[in-house]
One Martini backbone bead per residue (centre of mass of N, CA, C, O) as a GRO file, in nm:
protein
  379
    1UNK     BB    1   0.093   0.043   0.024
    2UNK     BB    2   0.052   0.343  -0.025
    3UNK     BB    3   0.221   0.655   0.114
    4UNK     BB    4   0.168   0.953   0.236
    5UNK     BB    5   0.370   1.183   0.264
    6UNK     BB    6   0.511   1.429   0.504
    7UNK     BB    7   0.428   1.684   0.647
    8UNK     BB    8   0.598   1.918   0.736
    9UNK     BB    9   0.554   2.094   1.041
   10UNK     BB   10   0.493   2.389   0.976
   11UNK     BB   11   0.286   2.359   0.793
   12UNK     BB   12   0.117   2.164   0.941
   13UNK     BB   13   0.035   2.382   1.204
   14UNK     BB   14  -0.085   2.598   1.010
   15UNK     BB   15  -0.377   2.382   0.923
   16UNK     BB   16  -0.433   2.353   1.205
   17UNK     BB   17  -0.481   2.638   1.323
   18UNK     BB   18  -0.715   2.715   1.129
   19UNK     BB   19  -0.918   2.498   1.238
   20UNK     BB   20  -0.893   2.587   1.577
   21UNK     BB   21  -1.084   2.825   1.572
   22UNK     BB   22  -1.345   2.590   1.623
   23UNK     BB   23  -1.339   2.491   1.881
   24UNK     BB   24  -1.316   2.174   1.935
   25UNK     BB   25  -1.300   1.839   1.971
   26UNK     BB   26  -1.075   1.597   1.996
   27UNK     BB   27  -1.093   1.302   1.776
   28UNK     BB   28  -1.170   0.967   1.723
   29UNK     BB   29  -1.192   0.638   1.515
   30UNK     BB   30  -1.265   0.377   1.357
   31UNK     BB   31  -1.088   0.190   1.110
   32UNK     BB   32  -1.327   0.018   1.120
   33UNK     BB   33  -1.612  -0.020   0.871
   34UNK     BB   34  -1.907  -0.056   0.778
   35UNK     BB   35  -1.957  -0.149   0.460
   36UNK     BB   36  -2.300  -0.106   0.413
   37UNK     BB   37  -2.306   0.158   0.460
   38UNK     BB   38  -2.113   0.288   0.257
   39UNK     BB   39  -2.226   0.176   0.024
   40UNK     BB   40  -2.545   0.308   0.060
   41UNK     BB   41  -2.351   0.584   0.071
   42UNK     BB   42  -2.253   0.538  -0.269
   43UNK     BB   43  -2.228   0.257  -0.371
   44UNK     BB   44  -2.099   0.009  -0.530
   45UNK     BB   45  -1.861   0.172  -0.694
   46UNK     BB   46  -1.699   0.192  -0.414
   47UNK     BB   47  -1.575  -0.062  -0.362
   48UNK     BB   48  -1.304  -0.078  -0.528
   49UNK     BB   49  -1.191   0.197  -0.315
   50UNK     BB   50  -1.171  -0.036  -0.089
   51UNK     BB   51  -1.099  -0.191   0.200
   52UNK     BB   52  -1.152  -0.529   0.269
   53UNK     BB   53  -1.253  -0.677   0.561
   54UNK     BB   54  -1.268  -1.040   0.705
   55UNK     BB   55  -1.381  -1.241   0.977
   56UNK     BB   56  -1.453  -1.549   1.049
   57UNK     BB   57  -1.827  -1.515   0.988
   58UNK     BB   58  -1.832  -1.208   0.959
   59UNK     BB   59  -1.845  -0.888   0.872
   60UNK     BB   60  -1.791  -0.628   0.682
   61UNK     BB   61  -1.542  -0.443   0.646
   62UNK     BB   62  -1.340  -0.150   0.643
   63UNK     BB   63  -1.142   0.140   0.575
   64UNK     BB   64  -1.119   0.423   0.649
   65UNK     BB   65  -1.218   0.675   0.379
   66UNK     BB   66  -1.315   0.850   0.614
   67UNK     BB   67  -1.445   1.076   0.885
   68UNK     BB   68  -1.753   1.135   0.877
   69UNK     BB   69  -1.914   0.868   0.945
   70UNK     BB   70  -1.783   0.810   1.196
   71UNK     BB   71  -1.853   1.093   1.361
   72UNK     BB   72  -2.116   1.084   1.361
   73UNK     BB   73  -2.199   0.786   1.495
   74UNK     BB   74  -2.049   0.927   1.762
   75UNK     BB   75  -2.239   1.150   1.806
   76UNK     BB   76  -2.507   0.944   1.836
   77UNK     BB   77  -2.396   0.763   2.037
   78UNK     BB   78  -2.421   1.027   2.271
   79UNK     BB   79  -2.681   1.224   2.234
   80UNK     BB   80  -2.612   1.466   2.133
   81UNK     BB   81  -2.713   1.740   1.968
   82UNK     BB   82  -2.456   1.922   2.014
   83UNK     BB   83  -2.099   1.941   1.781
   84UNK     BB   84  -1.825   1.968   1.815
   85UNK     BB   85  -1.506   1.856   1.614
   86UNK     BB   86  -1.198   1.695   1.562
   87UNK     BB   87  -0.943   1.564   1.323
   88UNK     BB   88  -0.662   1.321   1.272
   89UNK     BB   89  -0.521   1.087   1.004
   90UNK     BB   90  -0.587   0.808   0.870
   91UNK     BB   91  -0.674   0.720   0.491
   92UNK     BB   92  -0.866   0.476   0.305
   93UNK     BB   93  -0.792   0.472  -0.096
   94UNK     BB   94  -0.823   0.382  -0.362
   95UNK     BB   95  -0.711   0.418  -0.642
   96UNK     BB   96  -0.795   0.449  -0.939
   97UNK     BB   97  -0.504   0.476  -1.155
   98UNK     BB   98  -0.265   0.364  -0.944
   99UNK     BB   99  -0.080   0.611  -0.836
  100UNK     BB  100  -0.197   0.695  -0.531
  101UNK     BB  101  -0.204   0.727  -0.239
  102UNK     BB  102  -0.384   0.523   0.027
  103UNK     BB  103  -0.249   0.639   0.262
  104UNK     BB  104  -0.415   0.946   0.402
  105UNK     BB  105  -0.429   1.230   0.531
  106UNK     BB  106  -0.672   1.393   0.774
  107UNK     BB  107  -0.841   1.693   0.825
  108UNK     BB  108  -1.097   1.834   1.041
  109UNK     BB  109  -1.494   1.954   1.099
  110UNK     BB  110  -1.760   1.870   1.304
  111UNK     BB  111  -2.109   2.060   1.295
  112UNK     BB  112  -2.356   1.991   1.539
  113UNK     BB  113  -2.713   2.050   1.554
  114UNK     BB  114  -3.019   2.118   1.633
  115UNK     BB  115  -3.298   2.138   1.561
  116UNK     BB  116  -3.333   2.462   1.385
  117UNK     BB  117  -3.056   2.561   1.356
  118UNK     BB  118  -2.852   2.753   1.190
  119UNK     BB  119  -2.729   2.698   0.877
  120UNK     BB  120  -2.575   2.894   0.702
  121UNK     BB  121  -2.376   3.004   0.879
  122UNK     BB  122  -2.226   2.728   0.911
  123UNK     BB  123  -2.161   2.729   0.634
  124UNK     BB  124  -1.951   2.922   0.595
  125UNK     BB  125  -1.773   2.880   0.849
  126UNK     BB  126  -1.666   2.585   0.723
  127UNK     BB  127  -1.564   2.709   0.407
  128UNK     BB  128  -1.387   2.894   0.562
  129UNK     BB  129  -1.191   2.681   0.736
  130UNK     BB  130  -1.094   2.542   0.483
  131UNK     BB  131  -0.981   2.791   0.309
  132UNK     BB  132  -0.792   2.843   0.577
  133UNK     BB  133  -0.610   2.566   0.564
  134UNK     BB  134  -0.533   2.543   0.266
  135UNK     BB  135  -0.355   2.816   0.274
  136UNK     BB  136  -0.168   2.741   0.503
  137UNK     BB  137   0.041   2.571   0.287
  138UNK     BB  138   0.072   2.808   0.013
  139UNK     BB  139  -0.096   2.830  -0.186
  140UNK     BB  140  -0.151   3.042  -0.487
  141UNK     BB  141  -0.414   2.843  -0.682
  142UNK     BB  142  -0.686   2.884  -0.554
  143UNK     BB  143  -1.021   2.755  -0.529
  144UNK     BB  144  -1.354   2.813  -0.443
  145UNK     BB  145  -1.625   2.577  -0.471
  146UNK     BB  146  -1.953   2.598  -0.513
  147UNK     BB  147  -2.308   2.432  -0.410
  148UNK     BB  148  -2.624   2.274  -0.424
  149UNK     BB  149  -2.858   2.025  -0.346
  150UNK     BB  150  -3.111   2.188  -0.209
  151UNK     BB  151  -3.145   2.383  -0.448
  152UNK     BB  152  -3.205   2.147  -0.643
  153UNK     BB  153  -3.485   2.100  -0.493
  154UNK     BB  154  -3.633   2.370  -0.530
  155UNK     BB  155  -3.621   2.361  -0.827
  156UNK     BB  156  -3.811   2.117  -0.895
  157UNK     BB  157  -4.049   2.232  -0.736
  158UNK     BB  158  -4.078   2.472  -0.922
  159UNK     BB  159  -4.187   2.310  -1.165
  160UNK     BB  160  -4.444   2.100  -1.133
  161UNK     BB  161  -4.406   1.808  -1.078
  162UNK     BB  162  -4.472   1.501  -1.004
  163UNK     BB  163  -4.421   1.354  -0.699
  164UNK     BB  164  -4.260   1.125  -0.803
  165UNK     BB  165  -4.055   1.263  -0.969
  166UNK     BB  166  -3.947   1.429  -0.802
  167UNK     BB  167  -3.846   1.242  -0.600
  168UNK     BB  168  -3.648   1.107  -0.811
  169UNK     BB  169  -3.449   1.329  -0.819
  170UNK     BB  170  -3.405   1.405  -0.516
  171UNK     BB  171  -3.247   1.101  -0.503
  172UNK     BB  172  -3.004   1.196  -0.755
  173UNK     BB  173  -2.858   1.430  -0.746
  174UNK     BB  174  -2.572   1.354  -0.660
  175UNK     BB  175  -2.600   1.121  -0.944
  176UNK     BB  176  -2.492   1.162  -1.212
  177UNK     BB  177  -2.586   0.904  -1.361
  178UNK     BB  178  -2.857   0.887  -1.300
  179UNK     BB  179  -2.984   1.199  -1.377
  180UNK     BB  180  -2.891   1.135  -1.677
  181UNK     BB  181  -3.099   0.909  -1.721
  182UNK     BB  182  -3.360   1.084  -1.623
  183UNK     BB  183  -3.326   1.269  -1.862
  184UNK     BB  184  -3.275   1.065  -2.137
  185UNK     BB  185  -3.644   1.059  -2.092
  186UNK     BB  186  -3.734   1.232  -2.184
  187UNK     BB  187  -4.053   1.220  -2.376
  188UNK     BB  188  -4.163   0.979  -2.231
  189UNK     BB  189  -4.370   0.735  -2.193
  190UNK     BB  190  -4.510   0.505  -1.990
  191UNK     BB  191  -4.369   0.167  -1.912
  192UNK     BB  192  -4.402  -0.143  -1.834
  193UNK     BB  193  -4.243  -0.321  -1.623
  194UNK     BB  194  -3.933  -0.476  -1.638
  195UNK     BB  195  -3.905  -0.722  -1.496
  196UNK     BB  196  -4.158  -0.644  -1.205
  197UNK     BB  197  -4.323  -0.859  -1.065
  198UNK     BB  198  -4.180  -0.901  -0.795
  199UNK     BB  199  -4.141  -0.575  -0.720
  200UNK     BB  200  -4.435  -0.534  -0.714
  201UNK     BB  201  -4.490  -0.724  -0.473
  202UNK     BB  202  -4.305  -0.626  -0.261
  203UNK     BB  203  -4.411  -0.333  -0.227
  204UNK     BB  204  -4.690  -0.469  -0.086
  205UNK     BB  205  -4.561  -0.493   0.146
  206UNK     BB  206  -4.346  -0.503   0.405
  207UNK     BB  207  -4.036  -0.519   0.491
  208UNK     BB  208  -4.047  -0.820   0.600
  209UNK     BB  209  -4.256  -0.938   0.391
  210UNK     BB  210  -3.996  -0.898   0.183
  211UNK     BB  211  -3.760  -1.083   0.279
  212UNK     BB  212  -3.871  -1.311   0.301
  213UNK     BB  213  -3.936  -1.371   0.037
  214UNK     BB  214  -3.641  -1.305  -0.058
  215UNK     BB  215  -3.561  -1.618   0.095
  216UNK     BB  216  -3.753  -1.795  -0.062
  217UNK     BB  217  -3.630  -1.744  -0.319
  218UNK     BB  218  -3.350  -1.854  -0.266
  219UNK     BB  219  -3.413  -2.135  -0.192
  220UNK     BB  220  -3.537  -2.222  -0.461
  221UNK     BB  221  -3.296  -2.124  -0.624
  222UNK     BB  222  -3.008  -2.194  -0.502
  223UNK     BB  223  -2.933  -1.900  -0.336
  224UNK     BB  224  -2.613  -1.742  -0.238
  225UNK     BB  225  -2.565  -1.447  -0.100
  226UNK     BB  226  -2.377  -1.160  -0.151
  227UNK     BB  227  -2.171  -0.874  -0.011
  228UNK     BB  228  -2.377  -0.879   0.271
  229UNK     BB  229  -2.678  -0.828   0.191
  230UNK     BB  230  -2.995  -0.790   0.290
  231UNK     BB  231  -3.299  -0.876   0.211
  232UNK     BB  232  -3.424  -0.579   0.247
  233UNK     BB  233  -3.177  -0.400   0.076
  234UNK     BB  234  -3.282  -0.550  -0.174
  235UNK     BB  235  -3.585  -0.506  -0.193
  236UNK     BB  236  -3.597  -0.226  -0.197
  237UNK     BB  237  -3.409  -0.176  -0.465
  238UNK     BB  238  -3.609  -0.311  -0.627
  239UNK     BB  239  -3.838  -0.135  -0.615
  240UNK     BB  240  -3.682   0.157  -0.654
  241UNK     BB  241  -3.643   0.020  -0.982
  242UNK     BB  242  -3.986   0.004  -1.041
  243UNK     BB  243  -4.057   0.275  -1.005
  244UNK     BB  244  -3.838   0.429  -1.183
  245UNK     BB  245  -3.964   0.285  -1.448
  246UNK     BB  246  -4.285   0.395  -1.376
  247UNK     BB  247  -4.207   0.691  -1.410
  248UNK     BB  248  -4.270   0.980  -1.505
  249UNK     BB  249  -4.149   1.187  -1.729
  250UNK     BB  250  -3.975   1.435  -1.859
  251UNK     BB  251  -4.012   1.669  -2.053
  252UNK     BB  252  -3.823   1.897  -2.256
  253UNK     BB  253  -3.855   2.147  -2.080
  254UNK     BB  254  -3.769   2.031  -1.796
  255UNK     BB  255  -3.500   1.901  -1.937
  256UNK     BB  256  -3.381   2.208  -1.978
  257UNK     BB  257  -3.373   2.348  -1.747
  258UNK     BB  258  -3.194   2.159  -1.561
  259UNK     BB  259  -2.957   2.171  -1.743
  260UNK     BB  260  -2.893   2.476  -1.708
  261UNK     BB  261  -2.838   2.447  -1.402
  262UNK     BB  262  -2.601   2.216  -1.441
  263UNK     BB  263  -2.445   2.472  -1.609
  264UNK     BB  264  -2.348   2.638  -1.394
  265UNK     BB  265  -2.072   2.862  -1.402
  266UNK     BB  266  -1.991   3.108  -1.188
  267UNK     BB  267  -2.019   3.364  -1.010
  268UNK     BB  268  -2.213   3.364  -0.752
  269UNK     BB  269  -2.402   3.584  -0.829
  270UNK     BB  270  -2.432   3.504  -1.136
  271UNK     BB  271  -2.557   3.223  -1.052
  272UNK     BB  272  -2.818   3.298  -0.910
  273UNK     BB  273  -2.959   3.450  -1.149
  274UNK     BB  274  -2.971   3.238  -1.310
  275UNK     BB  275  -3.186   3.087  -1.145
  276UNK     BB  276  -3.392   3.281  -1.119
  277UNK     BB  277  -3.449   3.290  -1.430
  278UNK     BB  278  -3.526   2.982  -1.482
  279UNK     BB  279  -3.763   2.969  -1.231
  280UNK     BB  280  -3.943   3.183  -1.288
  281UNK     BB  281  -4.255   3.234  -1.212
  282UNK     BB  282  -4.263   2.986  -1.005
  283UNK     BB  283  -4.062   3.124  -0.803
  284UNK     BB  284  -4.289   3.257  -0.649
  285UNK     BB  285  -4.474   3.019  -0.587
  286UNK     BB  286  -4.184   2.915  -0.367
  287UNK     BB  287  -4.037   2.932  -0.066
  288UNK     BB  288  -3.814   2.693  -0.105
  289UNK     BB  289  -3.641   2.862  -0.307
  290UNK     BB  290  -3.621   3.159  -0.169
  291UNK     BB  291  -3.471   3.034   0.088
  292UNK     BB  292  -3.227   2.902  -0.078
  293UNK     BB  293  -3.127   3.197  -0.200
  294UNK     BB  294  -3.118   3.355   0.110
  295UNK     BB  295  -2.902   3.168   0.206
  296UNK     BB  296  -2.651   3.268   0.046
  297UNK     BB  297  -2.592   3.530   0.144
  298UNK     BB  298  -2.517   3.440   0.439
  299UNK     BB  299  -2.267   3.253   0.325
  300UNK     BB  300  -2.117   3.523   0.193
  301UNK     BB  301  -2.079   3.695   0.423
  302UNK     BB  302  -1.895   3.458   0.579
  303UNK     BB  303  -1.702   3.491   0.268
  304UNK     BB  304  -1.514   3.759   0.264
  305UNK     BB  305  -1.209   3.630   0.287
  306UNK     BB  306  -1.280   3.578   0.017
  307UNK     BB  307  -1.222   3.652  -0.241
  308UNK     BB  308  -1.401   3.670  -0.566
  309UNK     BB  309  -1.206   3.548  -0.795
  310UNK     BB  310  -1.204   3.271  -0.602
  311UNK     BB  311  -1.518   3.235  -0.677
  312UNK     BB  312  -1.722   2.932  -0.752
  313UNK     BB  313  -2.107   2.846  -0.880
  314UNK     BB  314  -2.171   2.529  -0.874
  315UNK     BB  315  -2.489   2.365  -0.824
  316UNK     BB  316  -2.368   2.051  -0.898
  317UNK     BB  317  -2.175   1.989  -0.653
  318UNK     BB  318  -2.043   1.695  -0.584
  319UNK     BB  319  -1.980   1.375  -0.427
  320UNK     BB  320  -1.902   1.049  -0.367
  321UNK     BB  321  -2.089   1.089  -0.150
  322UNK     BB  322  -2.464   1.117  -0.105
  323UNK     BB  323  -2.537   1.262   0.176
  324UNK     BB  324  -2.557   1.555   0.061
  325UNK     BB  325  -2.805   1.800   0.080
  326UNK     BB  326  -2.640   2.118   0.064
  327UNK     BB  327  -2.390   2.215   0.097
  328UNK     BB  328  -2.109   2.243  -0.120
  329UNK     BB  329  -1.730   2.197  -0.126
  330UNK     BB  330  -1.407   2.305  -0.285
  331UNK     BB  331  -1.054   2.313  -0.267
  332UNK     BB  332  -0.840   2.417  -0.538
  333UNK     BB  333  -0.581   2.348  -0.752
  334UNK     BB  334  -0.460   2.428  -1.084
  335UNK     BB  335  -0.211   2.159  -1.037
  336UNK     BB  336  -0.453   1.932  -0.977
  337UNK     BB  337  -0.730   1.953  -1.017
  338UNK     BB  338  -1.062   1.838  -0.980
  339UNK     BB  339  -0.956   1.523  -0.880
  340UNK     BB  340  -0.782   1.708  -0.635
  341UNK     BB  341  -0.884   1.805  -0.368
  342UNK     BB  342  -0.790   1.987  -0.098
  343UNK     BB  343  -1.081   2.072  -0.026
  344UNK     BB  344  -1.405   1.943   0.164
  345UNK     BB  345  -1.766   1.997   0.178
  346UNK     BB  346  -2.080   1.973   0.361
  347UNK     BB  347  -2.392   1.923   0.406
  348UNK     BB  348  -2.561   1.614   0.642
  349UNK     BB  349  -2.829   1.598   0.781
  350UNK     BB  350  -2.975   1.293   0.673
  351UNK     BB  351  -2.767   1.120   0.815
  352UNK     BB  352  -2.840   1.140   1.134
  353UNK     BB  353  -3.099   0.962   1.056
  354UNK     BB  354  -2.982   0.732   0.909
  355UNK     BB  355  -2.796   0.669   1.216
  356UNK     BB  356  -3.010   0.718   1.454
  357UNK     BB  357  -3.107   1.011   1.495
  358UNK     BB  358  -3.240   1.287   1.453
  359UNK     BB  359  -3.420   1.479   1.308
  360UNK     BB  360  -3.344   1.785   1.194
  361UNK     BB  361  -3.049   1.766   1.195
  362UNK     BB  362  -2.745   1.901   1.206
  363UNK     BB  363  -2.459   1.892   0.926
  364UNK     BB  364  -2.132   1.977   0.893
  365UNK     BB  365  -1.812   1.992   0.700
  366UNK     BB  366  -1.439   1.880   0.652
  367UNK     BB  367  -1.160   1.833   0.432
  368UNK     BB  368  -0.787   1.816   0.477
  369UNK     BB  369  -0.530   1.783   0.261
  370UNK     BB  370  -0.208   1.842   0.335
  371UNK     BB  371  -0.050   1.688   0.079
  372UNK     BB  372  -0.182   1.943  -0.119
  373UNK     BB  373  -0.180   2.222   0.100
  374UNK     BB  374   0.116   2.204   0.026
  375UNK     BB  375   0.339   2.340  -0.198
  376UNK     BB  376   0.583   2.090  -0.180
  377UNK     BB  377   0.362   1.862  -0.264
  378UNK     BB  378   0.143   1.775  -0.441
  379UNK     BB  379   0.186   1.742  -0.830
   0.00000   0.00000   0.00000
């Protein structure tokens, strides 16, 4: 396994010196995690990318390939409202193209608030936080890059789309893959589920007796299902590929109107603009979308010390794990390019509901790989 070179011991104290400011409480996380939660919250294209080790018998767990989810869990765990954290450490994952340190350095910030707590301010806060300790290491062709996964849902409720529909759309929003799979139905008459006959009949059922049903059926057919996953998350994911088969297509102008959403690349403000434009006059009748504009302003007042030179606003800046649903960013370095972020987070509500958490608990976060934000480090 290839490891991250270490970084200068003053690059590396100047770096955490700017996270320090979060007041956070160092923690550490279990260097082990467990496989299908990953998996959930990434799909399975991240298998590839994960190191796999399973004891004689037990189930399958990873090596920590980041630290928001072992920390959300421990933050749950504690049962506490709210939580800042603060954490450094190694994280694993494979390279894509087998040439990049697999075992490397994270430093991050994670912080949790209770429901109804101010979400905007937060979110600014931490992704100064980010910029101020990428910057920390010495570079100076950094950019800050905006994103918005909750805009993107404010978005499609404006356009007045069947309620099947809009909820298929922001459940796919963060999945690149997906998303543009579903834009490429537009002007789709629906079709009937095809080879969706057991699908359907699961639908039907309790989330129980759809596994047993679907473990009565691997016994019949002498199947020994692999992976790990147990029969509940494969009848869910049956079901909801047979929903997504047989639900209404968008229009071709409402699948104008996505993409044009999806190509906004600009500086903040004239990024809002153009969305505001977009979403022409269903935006008046939108509460949803005002209030998710509205917090952009909260957000940019809050990263007045990031230059405006160096802030782009794109929209639909996602990340490999799928639970964010709020603010995305990236703070990315001109000699390392587009897919190796200096540093990267963004707002992840949903999560803690997801991991036996309270339902509308805030939670944001960052993280810095230090060996990309020293100016001497990764070329």
């Amino acid at each position: 396994m290839r490891v991250e070179p270490p970084v200068p011991a003053q690059a590396l104290a100047a770096i955490r010196g700017a996270l320090a400011t979060a007041g956070a409480e160092p923690v550490d996380a279990p260097i082990l995690q467990p496989l299908n939660l990953l998996l959930d919250l990434a799909g399975e294209a991240m298998r590839a990318r994960l190191f796999v080790v399973q004891a004689d018998g037990g189930e399958e767990a990873c090596l920590r390939p980041d630290f928001t989810v072992a920390v959300a869990r421990r933050h749950v765990a504690r049962g506490a409202g709210a939580g800042r954290y603060s954490y450094e450490g190694p994280a694993f994952r494979a390279s894509p193209g087998g040439d990049r340190p697999e075992e490397f350095v994270q430093l991050g910030v994670e912080l949790f608030a209770p429901p109804g707590g101010p979400t905007a301010q937060a979110d600014g806060e931490i992704a100064s936080l980010a910029w101020r300790a990428a910057a920390a290491g010495g570079r100076d062709d950094l950019t800050l890059w905006l994103g918005d996964i909750g805009l993107f849902s404010a978005f499609v409720e404006s356009l007045a789309l069947p309620a099947t529909l809009a909820a298929r759309l922001k459940r796919v929003a963060g999945r690149p893959r997906l998303l543009n799979a579903e834009l490429a139905r537009a002007g789709e008459s629906v079709a009937p589920t095809q080879g969706g006959q057991l699908a359907t009949t699961l639908a039907g059922l309790s989330q129980s007796q759809a596994a047993a049903m679907l473990e009565e059926v691997w016994v019949l057919a002498g199947v020994e299902p692999v992976g790990g996953r147990g029969p509940g998350e494969i009848a869910q994911r049956l079901v909801r590929r047979a929903q997504a088969a047989s639900a209404p297509a968008l229009t071709h102008a409402q699948a104008a109107a996505i993409h044009a959403f999806l190509a906004i690349c600009d500086a903040p403000a004239a990024g809002l603009r153009q969305v505001r434009a977009l979403a022409g006059k269903t935006r008046a009748r939108n509460g949803t979308l005002e209030g998710a504009l509205a917090d952009w302003d909260a957000r940019l007042a809050r990263l007045a010390e990031v230059p405006a030179e160096r802030m782009r606003f794109s929209p639909a800046l996602g990340h490999a794990f799928d639970y964010y649903d709020g603010l995305t960013f990236e703070v990315r370095s001109a000699a390392l390019g587009a897919d190796r972020p200096v540093a990267s987070g963004g707002r992840y509500d949903g999560l803690l509901a997801r991991l036996g958490g309270a339902a509308a608990a805030g939670a944001v976060g960052c993280v810095v790989r230090p060996w990309r934000a020293f100016a001497g480090g990764e070329a």
